[in-house]
PDB file of C-alpha atoms and ligand atoms in Angstrom:
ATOM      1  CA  UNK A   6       1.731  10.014  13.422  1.00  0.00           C
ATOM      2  CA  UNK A   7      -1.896   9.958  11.998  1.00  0.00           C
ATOM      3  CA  UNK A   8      -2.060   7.843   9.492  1.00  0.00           C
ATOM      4  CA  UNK A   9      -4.980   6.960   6.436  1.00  0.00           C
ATOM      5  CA  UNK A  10      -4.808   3.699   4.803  1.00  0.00           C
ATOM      6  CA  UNK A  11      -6.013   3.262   1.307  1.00  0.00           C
ATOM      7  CA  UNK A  12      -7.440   0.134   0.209  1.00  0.00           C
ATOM      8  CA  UNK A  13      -9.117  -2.002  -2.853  1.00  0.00           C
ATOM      9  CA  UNK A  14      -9.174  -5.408  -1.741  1.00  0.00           C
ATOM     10  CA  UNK A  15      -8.819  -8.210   0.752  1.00  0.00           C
ATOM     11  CA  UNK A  16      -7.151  -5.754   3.389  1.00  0.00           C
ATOM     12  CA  UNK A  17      -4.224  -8.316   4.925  1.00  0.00           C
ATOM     13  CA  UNK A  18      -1.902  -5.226   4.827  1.00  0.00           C
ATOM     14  CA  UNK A  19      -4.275  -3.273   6.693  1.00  0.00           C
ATOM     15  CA  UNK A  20      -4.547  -5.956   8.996  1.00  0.00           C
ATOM     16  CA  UNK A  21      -1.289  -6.317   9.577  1.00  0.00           C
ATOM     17  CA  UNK A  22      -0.947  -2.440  10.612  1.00  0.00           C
ATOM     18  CA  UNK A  23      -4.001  -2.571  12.735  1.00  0.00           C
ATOM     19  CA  UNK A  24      -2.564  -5.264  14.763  1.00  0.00           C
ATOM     20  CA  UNK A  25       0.871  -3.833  15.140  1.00  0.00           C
ATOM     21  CA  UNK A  26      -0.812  -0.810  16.384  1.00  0.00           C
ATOM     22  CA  UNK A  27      -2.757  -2.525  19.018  1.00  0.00           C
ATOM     23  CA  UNK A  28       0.493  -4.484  20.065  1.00  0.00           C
ATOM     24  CA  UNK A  29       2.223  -1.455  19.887  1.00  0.00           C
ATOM     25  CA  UNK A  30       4.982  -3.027  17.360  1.00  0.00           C
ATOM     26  CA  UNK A  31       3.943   0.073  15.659  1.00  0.00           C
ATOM     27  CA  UNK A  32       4.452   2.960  18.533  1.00  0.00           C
ATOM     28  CA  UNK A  33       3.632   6.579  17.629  1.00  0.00           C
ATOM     29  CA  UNK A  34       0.844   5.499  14.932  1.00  0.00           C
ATOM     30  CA  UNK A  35      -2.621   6.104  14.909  1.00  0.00           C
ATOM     31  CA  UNK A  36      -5.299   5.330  11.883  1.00  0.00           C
ATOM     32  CA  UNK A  37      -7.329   7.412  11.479  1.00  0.00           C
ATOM     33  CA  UNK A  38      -9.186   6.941   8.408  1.00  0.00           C
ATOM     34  CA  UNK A  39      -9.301   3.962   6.242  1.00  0.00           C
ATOM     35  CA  UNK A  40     -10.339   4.802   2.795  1.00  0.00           C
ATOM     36  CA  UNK A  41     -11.674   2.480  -0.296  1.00  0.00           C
ATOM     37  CA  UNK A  42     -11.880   3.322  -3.814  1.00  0.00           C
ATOM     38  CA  UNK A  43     -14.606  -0.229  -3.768  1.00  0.00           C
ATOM     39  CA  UNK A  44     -16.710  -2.820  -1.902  1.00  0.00           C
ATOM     40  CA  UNK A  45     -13.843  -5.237  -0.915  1.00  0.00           C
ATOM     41  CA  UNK A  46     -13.198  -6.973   2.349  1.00  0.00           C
ATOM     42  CA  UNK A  47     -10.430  -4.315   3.379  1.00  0.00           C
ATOM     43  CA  UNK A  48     -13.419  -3.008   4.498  1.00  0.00           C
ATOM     44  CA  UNK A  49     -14.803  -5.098   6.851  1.00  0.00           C
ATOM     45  CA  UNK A  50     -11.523  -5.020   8.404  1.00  0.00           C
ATOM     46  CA  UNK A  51     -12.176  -1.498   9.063  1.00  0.00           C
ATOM     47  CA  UNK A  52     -15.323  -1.345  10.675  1.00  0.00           C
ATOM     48  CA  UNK A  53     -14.663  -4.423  12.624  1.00  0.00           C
ATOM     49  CA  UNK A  54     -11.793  -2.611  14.442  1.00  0.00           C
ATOM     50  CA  UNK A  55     -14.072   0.372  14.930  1.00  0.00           C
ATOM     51  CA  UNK A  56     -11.948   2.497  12.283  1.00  0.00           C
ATOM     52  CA  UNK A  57     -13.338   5.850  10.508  1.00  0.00           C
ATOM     53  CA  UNK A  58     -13.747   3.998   7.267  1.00  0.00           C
ATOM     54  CA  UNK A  59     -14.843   6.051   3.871  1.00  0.00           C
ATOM     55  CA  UNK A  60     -15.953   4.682   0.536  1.00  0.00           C
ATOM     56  CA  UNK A  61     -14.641   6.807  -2.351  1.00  0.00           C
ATOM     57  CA  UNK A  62     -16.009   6.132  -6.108  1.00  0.00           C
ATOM     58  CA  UNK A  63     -13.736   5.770  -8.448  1.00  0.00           C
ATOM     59  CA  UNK A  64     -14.587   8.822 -10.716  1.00  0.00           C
ATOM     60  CA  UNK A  65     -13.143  12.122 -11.984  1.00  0.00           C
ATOM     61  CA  UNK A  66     -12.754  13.376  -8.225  1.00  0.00           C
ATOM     62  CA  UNK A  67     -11.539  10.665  -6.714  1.00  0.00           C
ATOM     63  CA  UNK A  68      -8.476  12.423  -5.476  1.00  0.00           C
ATOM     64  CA  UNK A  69      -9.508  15.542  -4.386  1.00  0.00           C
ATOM     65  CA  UNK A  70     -12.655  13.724  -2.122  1.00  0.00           C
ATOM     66  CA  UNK A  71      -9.413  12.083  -0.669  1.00  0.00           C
ATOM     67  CA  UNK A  72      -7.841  15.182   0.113  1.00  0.00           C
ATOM     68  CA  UNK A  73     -10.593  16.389   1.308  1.00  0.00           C
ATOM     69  CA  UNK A  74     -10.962  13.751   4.122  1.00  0.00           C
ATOM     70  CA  UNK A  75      -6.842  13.622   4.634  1.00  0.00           C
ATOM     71  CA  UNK A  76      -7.011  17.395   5.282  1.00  0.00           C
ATOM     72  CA  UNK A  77      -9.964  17.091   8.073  1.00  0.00           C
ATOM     73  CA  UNK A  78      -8.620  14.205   9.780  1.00  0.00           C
ATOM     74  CA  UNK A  79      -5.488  15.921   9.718  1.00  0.00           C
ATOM     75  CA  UNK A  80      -3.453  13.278   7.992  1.00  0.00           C
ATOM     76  CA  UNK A  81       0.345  13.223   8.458  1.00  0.00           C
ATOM     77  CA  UNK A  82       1.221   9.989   6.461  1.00  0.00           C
ATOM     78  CA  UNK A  83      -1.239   8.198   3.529  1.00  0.00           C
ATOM     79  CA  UNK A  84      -0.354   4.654   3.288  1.00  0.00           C
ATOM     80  CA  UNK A  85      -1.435   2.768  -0.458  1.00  0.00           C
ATOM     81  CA  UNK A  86      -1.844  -0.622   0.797  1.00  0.00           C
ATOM     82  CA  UNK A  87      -3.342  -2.375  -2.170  1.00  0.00           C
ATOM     83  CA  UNK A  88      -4.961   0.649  -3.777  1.00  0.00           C
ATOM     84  CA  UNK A  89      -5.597   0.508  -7.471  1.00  0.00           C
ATOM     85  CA  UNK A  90      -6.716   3.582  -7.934  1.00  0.00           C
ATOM     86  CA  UNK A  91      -4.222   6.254  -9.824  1.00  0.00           C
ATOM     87  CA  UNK A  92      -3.952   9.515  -8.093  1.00  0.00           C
ATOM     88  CA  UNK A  93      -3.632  12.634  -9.994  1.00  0.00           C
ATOM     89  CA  UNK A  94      -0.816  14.675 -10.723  1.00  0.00           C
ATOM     90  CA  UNK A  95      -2.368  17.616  -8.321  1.00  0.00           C
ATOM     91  CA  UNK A  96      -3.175  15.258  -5.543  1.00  0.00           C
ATOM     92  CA  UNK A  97       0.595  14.067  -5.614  1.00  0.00           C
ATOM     93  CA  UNK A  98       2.607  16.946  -5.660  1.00  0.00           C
ATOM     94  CA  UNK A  99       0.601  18.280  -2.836  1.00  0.00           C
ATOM     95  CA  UNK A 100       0.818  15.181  -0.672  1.00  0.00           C
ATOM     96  CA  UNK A 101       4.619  15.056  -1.818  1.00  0.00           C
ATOM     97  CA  UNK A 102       6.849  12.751   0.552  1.00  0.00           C
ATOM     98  CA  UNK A 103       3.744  11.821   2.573  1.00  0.00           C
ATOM     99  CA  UNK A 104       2.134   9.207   0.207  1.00  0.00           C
ATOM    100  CA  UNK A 105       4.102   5.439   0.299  1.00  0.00           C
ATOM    101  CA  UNK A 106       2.856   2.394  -1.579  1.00  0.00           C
ATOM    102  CA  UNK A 107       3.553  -1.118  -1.221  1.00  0.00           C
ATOM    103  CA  UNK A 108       4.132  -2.656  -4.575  1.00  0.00           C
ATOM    104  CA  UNK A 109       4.603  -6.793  -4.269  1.00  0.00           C
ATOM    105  CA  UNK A 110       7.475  -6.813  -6.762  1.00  0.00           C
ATOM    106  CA  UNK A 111      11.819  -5.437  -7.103  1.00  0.00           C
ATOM    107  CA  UNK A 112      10.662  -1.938  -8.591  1.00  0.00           C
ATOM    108  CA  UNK A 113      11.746  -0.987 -11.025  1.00  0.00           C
ATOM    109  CA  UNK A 114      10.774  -4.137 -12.390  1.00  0.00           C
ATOM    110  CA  UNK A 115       7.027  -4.919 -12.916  1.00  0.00           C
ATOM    111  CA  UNK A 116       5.705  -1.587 -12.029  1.00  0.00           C
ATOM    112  CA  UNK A 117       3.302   0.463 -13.786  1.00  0.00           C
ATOM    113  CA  UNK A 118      -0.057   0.848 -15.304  1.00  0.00           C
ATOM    114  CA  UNK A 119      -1.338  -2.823 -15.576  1.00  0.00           C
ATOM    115  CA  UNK A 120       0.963  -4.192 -12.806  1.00  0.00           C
ATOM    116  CA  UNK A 121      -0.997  -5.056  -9.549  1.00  0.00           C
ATOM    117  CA  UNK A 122      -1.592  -7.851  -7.919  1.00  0.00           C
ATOM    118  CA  UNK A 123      -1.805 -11.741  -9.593  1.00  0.00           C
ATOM    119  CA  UNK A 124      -0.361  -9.998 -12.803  1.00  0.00           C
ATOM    120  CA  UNK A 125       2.551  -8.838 -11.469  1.00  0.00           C
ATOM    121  CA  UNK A 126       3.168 -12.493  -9.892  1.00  0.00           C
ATOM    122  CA  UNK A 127       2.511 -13.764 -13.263  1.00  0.00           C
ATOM    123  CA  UNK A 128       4.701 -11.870 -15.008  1.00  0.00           C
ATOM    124  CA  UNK A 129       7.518 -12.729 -12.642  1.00  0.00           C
ATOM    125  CA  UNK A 130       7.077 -16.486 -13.156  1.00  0.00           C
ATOM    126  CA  UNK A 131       6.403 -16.012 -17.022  1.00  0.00           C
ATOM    127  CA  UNK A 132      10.025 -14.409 -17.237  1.00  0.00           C
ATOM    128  CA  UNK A 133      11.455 -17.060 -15.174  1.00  0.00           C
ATOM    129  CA  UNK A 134      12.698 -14.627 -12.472  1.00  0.00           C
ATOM    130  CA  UNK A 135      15.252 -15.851 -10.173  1.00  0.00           C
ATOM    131  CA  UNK A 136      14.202 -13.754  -6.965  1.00  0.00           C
ATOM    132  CA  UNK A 137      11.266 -11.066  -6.521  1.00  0.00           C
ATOM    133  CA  UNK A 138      10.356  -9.409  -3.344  1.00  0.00           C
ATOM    134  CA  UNK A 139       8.543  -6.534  -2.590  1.00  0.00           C
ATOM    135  CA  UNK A 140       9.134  -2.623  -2.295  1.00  0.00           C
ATOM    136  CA  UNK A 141       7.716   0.285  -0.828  1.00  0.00           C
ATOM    137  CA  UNK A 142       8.234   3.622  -2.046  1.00  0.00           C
ATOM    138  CA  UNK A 143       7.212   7.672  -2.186  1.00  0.00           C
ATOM    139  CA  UNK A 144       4.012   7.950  -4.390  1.00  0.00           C
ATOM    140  CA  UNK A 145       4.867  10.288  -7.284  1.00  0.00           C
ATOM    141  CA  UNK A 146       2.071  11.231 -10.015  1.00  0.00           C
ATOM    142  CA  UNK A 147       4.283   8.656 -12.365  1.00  0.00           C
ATOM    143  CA  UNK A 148       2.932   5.014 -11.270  1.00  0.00           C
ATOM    144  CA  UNK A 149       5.418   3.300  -9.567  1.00  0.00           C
ATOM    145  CA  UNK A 150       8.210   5.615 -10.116  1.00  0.00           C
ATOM    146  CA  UNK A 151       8.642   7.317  -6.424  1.00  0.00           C
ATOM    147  CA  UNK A 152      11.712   7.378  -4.803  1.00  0.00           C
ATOM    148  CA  UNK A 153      11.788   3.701  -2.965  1.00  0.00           C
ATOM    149  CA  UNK A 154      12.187   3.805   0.606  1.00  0.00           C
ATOM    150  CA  UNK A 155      12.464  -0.151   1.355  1.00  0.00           C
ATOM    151  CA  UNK A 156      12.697  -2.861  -0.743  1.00  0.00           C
ATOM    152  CA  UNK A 157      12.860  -6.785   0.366  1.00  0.00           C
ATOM    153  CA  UNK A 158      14.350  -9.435  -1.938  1.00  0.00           C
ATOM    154  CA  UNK A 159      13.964 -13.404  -2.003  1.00  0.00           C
ATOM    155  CA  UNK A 160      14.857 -16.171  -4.389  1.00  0.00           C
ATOM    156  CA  UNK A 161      12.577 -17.982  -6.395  1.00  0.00           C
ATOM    157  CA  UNK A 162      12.592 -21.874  -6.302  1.00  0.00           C
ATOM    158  CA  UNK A 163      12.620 -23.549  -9.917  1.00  0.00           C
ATOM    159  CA  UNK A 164       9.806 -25.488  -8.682  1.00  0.00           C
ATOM    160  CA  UNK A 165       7.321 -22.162  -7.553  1.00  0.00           C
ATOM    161  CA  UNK A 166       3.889 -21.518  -9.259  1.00  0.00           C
ATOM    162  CA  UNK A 167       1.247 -18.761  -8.405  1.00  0.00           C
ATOM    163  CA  UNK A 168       0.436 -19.842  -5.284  1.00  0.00           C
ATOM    164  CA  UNK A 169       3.547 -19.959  -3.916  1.00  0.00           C
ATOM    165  CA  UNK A 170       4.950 -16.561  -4.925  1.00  0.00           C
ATOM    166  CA  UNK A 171       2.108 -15.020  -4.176  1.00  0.00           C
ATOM    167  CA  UNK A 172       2.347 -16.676  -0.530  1.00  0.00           C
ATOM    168  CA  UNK A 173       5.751 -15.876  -0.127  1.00  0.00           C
ATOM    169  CA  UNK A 174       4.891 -11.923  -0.885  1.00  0.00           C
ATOM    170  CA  UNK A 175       2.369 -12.096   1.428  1.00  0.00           C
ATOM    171  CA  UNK A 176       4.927 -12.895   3.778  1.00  0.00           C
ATOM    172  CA  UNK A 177       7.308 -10.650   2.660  1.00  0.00           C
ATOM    173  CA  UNK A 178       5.693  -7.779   2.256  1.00  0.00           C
ATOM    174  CA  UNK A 179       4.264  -6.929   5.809  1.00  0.00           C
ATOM    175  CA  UNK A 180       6.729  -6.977   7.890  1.00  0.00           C
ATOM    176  CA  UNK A 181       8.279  -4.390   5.090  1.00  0.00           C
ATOM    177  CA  UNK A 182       5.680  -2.388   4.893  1.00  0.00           C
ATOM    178  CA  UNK A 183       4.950  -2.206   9.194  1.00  0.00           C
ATOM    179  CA  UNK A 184       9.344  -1.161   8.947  1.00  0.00           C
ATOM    180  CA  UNK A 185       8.886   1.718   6.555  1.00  0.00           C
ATOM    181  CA  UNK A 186       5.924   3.158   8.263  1.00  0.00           C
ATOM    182  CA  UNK A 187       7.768   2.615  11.689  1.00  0.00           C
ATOM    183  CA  UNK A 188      10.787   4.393   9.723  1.00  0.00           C
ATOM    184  CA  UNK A 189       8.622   7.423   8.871  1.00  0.00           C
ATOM    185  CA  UNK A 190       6.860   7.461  12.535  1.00  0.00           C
ATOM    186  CA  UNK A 191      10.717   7.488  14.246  1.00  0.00           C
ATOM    187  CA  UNK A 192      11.320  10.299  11.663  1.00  0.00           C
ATOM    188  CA  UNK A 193       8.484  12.189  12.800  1.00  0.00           C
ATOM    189  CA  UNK A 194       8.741  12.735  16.473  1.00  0.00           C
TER     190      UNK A 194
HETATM  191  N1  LIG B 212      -0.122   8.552  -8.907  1.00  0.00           N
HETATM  192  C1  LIG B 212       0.017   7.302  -8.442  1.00  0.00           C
HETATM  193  N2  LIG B 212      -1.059   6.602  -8.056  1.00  0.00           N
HETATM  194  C2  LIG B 212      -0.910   5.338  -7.605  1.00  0.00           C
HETATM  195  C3  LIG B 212       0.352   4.738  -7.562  1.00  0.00           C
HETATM  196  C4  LIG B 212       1.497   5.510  -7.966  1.00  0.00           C
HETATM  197  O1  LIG B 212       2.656   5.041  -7.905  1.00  0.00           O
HETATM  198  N3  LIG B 212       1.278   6.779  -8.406  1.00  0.00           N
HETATM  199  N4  LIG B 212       0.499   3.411  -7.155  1.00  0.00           N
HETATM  200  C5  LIG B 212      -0.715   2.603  -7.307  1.00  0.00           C
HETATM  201  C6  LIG B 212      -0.576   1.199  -6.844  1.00  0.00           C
HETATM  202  N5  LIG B 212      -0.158   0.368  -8.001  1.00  0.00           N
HETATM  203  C7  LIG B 212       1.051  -0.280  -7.936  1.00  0.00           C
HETATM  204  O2  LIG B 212       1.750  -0.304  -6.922  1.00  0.00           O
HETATM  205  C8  LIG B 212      -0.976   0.227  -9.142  1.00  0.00           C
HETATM  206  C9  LIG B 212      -2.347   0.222  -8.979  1.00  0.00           C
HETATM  207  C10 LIG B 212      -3.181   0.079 -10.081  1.00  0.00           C
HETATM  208  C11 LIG B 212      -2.639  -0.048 -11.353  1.00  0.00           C
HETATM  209  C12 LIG B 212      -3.546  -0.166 -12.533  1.00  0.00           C
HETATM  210  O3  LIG B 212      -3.115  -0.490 -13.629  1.00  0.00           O
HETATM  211  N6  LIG B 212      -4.835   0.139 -12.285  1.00  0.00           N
HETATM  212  C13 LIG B 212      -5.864   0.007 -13.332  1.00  0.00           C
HETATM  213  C14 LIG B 212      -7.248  -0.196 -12.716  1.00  0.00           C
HETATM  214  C15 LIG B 212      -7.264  -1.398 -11.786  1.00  0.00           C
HETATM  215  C16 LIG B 212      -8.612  -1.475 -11.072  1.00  0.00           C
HETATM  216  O4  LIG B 212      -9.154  -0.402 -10.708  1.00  0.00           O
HETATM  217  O5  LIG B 212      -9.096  -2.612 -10.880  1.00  0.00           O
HETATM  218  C17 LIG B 212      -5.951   1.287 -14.132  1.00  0.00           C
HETATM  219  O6  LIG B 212      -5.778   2.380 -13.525  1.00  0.00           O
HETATM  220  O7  LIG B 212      -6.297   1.161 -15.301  1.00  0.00           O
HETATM  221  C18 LIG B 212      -1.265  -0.070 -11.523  1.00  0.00           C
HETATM  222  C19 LIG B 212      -0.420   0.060 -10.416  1.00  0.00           C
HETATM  223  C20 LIG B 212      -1.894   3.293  -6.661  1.00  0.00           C
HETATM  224  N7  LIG B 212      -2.005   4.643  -7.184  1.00  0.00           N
HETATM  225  N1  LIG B 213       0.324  -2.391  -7.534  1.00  0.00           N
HETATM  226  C1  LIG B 213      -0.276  -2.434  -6.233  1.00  0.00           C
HETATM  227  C2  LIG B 213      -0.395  -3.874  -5.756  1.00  0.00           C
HETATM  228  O1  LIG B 213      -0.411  -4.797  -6.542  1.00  0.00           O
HETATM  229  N2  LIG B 213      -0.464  -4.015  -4.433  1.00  0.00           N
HETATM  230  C3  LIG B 213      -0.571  -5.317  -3.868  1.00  0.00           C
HETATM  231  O2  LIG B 213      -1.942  -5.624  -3.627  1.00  0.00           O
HETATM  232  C4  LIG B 213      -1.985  -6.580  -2.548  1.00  0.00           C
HETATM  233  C5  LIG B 213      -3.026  -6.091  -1.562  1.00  0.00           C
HETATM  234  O3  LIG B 213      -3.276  -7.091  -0.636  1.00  0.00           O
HETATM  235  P1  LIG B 213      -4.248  -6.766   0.625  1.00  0.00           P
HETATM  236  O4  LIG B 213      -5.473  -6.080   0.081  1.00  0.00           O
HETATM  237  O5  LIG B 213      -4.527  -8.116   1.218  1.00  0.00           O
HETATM  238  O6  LIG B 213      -3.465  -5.865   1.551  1.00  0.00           O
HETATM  239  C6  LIG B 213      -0.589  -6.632  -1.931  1.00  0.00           C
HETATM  240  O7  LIG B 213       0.112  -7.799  -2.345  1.00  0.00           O
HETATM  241  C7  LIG B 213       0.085  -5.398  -2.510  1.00  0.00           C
HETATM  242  O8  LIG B 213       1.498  -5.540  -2.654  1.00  0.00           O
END
């Protein structure tokens, strides 16, 4: 399965794919394009494992330069992995089933426009949550509201501040996302 990986920041989920692909955790996967919407260290990921790597501006045609580049590189799977940019309505419906996003919190809870990253940890403590986790799920032109494919749940000590939960999704969230994608790859052959 090819795969592109979409990316706006430090890259640790695109790290973690890369090296279950070279350990061949993740059989039947190949990346082969790694996209950012912005400079961020996801990038230097990339090009340090010798990955076609693309910069896309966020602007008005954001999307479609991504379908563009999915479409030549003959894309079977596009995986958000930290990717704050919102695709378009057109973009989604095309790619339809073959767009998944890894969102660090239960969905539906703390999803949506505004919810990425530290915020949606410090929501979760704000509310005093009890357990979090993270999810991945179908990308839909609605933010956040794809079907969800995987979701993985954990309980929040009393004692837990920002670092911790956002630690403990770190962990979490990985080894879900490397599952779902191996899910989809299984599908596929
Ligand atoms: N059409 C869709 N596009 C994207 C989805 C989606 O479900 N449907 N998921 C997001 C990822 N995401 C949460 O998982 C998410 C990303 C960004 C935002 C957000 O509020 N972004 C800000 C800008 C942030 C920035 O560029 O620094 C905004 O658009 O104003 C919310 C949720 C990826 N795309
Ligand atoms: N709403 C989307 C969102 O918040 N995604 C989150 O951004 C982080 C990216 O980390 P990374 O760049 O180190 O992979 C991850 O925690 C991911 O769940």
């Amino acid at each position: 399965m090819r795969i592109a990986v979409l990316i706006s920041g430090s890259g640790s989920n695109l790290q973690a794919i890369i090296d279950a692909v070279a350990s061949k955790d993740l059989k039947h996967v190949e990346i082969v394009a790694v996209i950012a919407d912005r400079n961020c260290y996801g990038l230097e990921r990339a090009l340090d494992a010798e990955l076609p790597t693309w910069f896309v501006e966020r602007s008005e045609t954001l999307s479609s330069e991504i379908d563009e580049i999915c479409e030549n590189e003959k894309v079977d799977l596009i995986v958000l992995a930290g990717f704050l940019s919102i695709l378009n309505e057109e973009f989604c419906t095309k790619w339809d089933k073959k767009i998944i996003n890894l969102h660090p919190s239960l969905l539906p809870k703390y999803g949506g426009m505004g919810m990425y990253g530290a915020k949606v940890h410090k929501a979760v403590l704000a509310n005093n949550e009890k357990e979090s986790g993270a999810t991945v799920h179908y990308v839909s032109s609605g933010v956040d509201e794809g079907e969800i494919i995987l979701q993985e749940s954990f309980e929040i000590p009393a004692e837990a501040d920002l670092d911790w939960l956002q630690q403990k999704i770190s962990e979490v969230e990985k080894p879900l996302l490397l599952k779902a994608i191996r899910k989809l790859a299984d599908k596929s052959i």
